[in-house]
XYZ file of C-alpha atoms in Angstrom:
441
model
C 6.893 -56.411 44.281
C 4.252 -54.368 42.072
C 1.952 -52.790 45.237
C -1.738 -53.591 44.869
C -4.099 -50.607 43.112
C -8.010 -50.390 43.742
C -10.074 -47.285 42.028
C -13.001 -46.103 44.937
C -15.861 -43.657 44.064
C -17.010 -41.042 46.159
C -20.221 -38.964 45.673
C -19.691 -36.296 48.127
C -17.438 -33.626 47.694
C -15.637 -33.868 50.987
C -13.058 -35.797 50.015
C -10.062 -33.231 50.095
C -10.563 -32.376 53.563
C -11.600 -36.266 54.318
C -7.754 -36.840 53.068
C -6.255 -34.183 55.168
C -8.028 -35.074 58.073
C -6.609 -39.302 57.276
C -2.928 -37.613 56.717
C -3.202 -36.285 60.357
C -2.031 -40.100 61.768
C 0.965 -40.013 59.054
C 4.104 -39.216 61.118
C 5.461 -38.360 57.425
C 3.833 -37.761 53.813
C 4.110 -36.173 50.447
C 0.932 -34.066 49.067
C 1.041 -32.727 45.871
C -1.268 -30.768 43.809
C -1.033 -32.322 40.188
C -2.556 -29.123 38.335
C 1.106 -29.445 37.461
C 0.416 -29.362 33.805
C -1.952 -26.198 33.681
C 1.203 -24.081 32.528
C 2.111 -26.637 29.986
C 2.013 -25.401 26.489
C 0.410 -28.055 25.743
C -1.958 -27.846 27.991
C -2.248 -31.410 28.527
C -5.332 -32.474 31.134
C -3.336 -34.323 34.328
C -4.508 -37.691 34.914
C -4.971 -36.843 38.794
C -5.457 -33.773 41.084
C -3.461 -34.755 44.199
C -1.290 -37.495 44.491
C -0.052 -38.106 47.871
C 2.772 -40.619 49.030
C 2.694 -41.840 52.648
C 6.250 -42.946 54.576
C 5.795 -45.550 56.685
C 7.407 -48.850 58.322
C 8.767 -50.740 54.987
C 9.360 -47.634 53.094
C 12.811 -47.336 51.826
C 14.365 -43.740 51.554
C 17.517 -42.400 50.662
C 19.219 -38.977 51.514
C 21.933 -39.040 49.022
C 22.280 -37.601 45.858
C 24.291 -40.670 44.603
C 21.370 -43.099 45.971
C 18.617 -41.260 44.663
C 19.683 -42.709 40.986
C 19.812 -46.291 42.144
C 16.123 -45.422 44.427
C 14.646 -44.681 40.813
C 16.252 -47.975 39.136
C 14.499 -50.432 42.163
C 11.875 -47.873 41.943
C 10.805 -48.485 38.384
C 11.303 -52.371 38.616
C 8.719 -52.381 41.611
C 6.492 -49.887 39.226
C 6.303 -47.703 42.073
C 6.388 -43.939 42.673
C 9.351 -41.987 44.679
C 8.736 -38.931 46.451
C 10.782 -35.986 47.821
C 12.333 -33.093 48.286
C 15.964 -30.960 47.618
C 16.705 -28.588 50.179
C 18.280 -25.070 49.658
C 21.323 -26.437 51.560
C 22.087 -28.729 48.958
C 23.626 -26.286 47.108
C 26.479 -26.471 49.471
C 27.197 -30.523 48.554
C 27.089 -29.388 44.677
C 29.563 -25.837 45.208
C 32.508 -25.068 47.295
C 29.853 -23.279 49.698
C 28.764 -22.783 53.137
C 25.892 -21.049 54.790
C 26.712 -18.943 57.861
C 23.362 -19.636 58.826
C 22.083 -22.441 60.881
C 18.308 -23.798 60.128
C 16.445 -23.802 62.910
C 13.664 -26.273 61.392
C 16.763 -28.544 60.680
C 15.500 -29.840 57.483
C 17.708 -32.640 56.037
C 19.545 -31.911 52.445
C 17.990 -34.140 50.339
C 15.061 -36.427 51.683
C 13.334 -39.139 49.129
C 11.638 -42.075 49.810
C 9.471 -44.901 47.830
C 6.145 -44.610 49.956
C 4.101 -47.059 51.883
C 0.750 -45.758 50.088
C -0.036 -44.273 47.188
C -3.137 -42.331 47.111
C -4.024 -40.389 43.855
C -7.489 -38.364 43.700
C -9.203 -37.351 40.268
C -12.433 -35.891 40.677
C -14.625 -38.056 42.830
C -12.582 -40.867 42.014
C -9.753 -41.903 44.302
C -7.368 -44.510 43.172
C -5.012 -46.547 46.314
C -1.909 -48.773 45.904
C -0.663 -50.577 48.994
C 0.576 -53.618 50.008
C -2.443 -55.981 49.363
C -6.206 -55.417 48.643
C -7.461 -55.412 52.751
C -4.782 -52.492 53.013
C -6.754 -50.703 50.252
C -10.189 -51.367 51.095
C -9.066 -49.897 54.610
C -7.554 -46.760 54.091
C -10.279 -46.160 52.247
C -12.568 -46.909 54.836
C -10.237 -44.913 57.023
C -10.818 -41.882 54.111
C -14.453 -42.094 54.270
C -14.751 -42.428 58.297
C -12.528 -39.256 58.002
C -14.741 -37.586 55.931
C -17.502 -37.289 59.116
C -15.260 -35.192 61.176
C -13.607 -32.625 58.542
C -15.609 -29.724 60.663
C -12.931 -30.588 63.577
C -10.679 -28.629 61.549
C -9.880 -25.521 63.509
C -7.543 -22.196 63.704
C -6.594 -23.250 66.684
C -4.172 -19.977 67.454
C -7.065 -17.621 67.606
C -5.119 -13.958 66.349
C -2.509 -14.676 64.326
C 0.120 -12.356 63.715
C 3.797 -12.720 61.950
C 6.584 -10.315 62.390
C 9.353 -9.034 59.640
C 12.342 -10.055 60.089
C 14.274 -6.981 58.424
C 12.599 -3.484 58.745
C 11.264 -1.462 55.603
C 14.399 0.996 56.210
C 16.754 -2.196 57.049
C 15.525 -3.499 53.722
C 16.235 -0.560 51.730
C 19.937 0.022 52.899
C 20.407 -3.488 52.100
C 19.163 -3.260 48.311
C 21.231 -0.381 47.928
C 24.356 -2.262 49.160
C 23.262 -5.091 46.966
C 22.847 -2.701 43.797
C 26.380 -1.597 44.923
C 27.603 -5.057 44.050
C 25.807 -4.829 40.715
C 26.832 -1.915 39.502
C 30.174 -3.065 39.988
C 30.170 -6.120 38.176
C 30.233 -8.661 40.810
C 26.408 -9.862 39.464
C 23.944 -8.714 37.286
C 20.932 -10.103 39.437
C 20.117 -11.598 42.762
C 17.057 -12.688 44.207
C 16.988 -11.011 47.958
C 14.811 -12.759 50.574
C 13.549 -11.816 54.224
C 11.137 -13.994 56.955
C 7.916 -13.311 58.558
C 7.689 -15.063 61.423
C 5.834 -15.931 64.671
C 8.361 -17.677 67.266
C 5.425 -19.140 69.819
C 2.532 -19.676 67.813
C 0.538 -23.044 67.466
C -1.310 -23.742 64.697
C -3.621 -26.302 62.785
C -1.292 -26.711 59.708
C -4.121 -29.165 58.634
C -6.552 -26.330 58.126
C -4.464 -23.925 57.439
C -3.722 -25.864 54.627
C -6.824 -26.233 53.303
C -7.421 -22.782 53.479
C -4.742 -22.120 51.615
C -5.890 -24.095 48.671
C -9.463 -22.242 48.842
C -7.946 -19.109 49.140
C -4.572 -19.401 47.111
C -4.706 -22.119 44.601
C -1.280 -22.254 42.850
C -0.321 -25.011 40.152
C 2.310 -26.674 42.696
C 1.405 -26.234 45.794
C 2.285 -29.324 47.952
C 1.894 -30.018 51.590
C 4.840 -31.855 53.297
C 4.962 -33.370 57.133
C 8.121 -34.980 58.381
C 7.743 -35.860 61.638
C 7.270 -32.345 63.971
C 8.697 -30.446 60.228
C 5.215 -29.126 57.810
C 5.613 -27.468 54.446
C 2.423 -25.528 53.353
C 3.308 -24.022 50.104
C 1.605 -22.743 46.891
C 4.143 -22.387 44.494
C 2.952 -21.265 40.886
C 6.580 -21.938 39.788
C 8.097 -25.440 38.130
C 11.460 -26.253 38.789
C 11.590 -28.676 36.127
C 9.261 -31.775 34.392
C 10.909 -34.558 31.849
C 8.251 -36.419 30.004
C 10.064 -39.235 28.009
C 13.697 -37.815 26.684
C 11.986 -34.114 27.180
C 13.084 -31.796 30.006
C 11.210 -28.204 30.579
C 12.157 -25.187 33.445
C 9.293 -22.383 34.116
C 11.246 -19.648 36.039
C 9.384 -17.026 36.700
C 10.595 -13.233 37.281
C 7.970 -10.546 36.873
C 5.346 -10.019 39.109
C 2.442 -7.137 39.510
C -0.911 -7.441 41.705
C -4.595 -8.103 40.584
C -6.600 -5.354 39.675
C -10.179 -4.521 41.282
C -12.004 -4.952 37.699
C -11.297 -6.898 34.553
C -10.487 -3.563 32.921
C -8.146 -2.561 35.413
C -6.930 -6.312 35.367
C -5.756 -6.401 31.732
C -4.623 -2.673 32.380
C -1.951 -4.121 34.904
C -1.543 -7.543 32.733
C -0.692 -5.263 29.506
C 2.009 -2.980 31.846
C 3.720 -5.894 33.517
C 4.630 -8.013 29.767
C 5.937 -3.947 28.569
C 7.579 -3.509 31.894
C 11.232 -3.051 30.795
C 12.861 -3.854 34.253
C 10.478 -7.345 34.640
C 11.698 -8.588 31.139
C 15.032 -7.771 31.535
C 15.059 -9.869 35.407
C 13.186 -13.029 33.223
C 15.236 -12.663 30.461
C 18.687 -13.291 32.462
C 17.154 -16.142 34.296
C 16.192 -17.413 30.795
C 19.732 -17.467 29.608
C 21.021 -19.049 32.790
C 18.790 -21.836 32.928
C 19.496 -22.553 28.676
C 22.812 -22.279 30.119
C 22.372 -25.046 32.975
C 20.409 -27.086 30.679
C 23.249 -27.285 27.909
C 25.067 -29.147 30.457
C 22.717 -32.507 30.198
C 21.195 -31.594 26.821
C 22.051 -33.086 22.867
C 23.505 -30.298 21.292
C 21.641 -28.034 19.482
C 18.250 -28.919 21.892
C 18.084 -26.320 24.331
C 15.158 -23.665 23.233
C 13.267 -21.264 24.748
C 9.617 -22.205 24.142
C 7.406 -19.235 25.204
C 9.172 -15.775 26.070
C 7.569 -13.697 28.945
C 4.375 -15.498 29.421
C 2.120 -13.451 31.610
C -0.501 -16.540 33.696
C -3.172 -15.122 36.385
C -3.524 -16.276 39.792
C -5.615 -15.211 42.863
C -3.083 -12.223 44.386
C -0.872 -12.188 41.711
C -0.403 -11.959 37.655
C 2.753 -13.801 37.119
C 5.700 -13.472 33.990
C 6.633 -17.165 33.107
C 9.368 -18.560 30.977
C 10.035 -22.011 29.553
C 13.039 -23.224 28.459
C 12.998 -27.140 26.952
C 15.638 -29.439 26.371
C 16.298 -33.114 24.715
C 18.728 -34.938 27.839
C 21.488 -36.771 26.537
C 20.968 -40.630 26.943
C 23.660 -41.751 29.492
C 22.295 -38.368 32.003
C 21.235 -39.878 35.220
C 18.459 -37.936 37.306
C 21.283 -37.252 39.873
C 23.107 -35.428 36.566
C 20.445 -33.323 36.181
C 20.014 -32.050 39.565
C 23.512 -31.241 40.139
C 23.489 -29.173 36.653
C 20.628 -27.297 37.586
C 19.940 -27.093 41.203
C 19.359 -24.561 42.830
C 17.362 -23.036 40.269
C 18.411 -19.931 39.134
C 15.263 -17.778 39.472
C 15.818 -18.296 43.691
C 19.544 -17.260 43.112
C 20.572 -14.699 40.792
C 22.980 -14.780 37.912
C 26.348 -15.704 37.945
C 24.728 -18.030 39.861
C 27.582 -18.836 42.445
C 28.618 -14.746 42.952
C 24.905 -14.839 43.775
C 24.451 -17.350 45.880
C 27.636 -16.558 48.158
C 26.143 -12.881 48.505
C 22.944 -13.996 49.113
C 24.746 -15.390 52.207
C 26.322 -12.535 53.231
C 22.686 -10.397 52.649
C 20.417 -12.885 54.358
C 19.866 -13.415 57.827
C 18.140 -16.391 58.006
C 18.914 -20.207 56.580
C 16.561 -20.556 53.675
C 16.043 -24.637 54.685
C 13.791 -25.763 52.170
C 12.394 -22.418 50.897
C 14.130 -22.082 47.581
C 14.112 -25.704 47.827
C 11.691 -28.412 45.062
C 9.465 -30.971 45.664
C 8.142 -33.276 44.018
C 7.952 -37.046 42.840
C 9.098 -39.592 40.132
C 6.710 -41.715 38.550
C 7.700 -45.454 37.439
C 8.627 -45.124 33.861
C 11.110 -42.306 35.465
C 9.159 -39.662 34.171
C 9.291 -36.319 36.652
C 7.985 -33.406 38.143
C 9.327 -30.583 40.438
C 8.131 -27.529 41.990
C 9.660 -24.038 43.227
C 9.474 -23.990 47.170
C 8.120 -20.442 47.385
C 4.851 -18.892 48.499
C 5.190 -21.274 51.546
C 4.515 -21.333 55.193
C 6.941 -23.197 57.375
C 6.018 -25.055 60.724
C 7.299 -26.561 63.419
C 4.657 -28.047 65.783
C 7.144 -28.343 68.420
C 9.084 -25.586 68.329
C 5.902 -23.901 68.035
C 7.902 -21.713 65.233
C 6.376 -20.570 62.036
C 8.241 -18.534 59.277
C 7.267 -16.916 56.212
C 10.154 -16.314 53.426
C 9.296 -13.833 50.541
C 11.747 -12.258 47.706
C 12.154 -10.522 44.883
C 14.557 -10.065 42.485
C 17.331 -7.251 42.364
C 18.557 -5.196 39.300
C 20.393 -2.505 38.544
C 17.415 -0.755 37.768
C 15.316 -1.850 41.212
C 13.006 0.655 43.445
C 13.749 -0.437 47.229
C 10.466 0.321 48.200
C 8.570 -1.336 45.273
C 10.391 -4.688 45.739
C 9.691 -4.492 49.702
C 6.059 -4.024 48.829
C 5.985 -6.963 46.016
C 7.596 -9.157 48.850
C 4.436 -7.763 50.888
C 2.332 -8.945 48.024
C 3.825 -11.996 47.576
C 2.844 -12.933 51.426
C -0.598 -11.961 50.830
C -2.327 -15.297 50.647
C -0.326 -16.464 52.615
C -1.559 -14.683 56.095
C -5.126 -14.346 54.400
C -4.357 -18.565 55.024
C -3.386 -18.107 58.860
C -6.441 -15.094 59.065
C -3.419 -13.103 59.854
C -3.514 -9.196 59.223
C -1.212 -7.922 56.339
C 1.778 -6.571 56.886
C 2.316 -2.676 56.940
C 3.954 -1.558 54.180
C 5.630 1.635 56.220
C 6.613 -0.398 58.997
């Protein structure tokens, strides 16, 4: 059955936080930031600015990669949205692989579901689908009685501080091991992560949250609770959108901090698109992911449109990449996932080699870091994120983790790509009011 839509209006501008502070009685939900579309070529203007799905009693949910295709056909009849995620681990049901690793937040593989509720906000409008019209009118209601008490929110943890998991000197023997590999032939790149994490900390992920999108507003940032499990993340990176017969990846490889001024901005903007080592990490990634999409693509489709794209954000100016494709009519959604996941801008290329020395590097279970989110909308069309620039959070467990990388050449500095991770974490424990890490530590 089609669920029931009603458009509200709101004349206050409280009603992010209002929505946050609603989600808090959801024992499981899907926010996502739709500014999706601001690295589109197009530029196209998104019809909404979050869009949040809400799993409840009658949802229906699937966690296998087989069921997700017939989720999207009852999906579509019912002219209703799915939402979800594809963790890291995945990679092991798609490749002869196994991690070593165990993940502590025990994140399932795959987790989709057609919500409950549908909430989409545009503005000061906010549109609801439910079961009926009295479900509407009282979330709503719900929303705005929210909206009175959004000064509840609280850093609850007082001092918060988050701990490396590998030292600086730790990290540099292992990039020199790794460039060992390299030089020898085994891969030509291979993105290298570590954690920052606090194992007895309690937090507010609500507000935390919310800080993070004041502080560190990122394209596809998303905020994900299941059950005692919370994703905070503000990914600037797409995984991959199809509009129509149209599929498009943004990796992203190449990253330098803000400057102080606008002149010294541009200064560092101009030297990151000339920065040899930066174009040559995108441009691999590039030709992996054309390679991935040739898999699921008519022939003679796949095309890079735009080449080392440099886009702003608050910490950090980012290079971008997109690669677009025309999918072959009888590829199912499921088809395209398993010819692309895990992305190849998280692993490294030859993808595999990567990935199984990424193991071997790694001391941690990346769970759903390195992961997507993101959701399907009726007519099939979809949209995915990059799960990076996150913080992870169990409330439970009271266990909080941090994952930062970068990617390693031939050609990398140890020290520089310890200090990028750094700067990659940046907003991150600016969200927490954490202190930044030191750099010589």
């Amino acid at each position: 059955m089609k669920p029931f839509s009603k458009k509200y209006i709101l004349s206050n501008q409280v009603l992010f936080p209002a929505l946050l502070s609603y989600l808090r009685s959801a024992e499981s939900f899907a926010l996502l930031n739709n500014s999706f579309s601001s690295l589109d070529k197009n530029k196209t203007v998104s019809p909404f600015d979050f869009i949040v799905g809400v799993y409840g009693k009658n949802s229906k949910a699937t966690d296998s990669l087989k069921d997700i295709d017939l989720l999207i056909t009852e999906a579509k009849e019912k002219e209703q949205y799915i939402f979800g995620y594809f963790n890291y681990g995945l990679k092991d049901k798609i490749e002869n692989l196994h991690s070593r690793h165990v993940d502590p937040f025990n994140w399932p593989s795959i987790n989709f579901f057609i919500p409950d509720q549908v909430i989409r906000i545009a503005g000061s409008e906010i549109l609801i689908e439910a079961e009926s019209e009295g479900e509407c009118d009282s979330i709503y209601q719900n929303i705005l009685g929210d909206s009175l008490f959004i000064n509840s929110f609280d850093n609850s943890s007082g001092t918060v501080e988050v701990f490396p998991s590998v030292t600086r000197g730790l990290y540099i023997n292992k990039i020199e091991e790794i460039k060992k590999h390299i030089h020898r032939g085994d891969i030509y790149e291979m993105n290298y992560c570590m954690e920052m994490k606090n194992e007895n900390i309690s937090i507010d992920p609500y507000w935390v949250y919310h800080q993070l999108c004041l502080q560190s507003p990122a394209p596809f940032s998303c905020f994900y609770r299941d059950g005692e499990n919370y994703l905070l993340c503000s990914s600037p990176e797409r995984f991959i959108k199809k509009t129509s017969n149209k599929i498009i990846s943004q990796p992203i490889k190449g990253t330098a901090r803000r400057g102080a001024t606008t002149e010294e901005d541009n200064l560092i903007k101009e030297a990151l698109v000339k920065n040899e080592k930066e174009r040559s990490e995108n441009v691999m990634i590039v030709d992996l992911v054309r390679n991935d999409l040739s898999r699921i693509a008519k022939r003679g489709t796949v095309h890079v449109e735009e080449l080392f794209g440099v886009y702003s954000f608050p910490t950090v100016h980012q290079m971008i990449s997109t690669i677009a494709a025309e999918i072959k009519e009888e590829v199912s959604f499921s088809d395209i996932i398993r010819a692309l996941f895990p992305m190849g801008s998280m692993t490294g290329a030859p993808k595999i080699s990567a990935m199984k020395l990424i193991d071997q590097f790694e001391d941690f279970n990346r769970g759903i870091y390195s992961g997507s989110i993101g959701y399907i909308a009726p007519n099939g069309d979809f949209d995915f994120n990059v799960v990076i620039r996150s913080i992870i959070y169990n409330s439970t467990k009271k266990l909080l983790t941090i994952p930062v990388g970068s990617a390693i050449t031939a050609a990398s500095d140890a020290i520089q790509e310890y200090d990028e991770c750094l700067l990659k974490a940046k907003g991150l424990l600016k969200s927490l009011g954490a202190q930044p890490i030191n750099s010589t530590t």
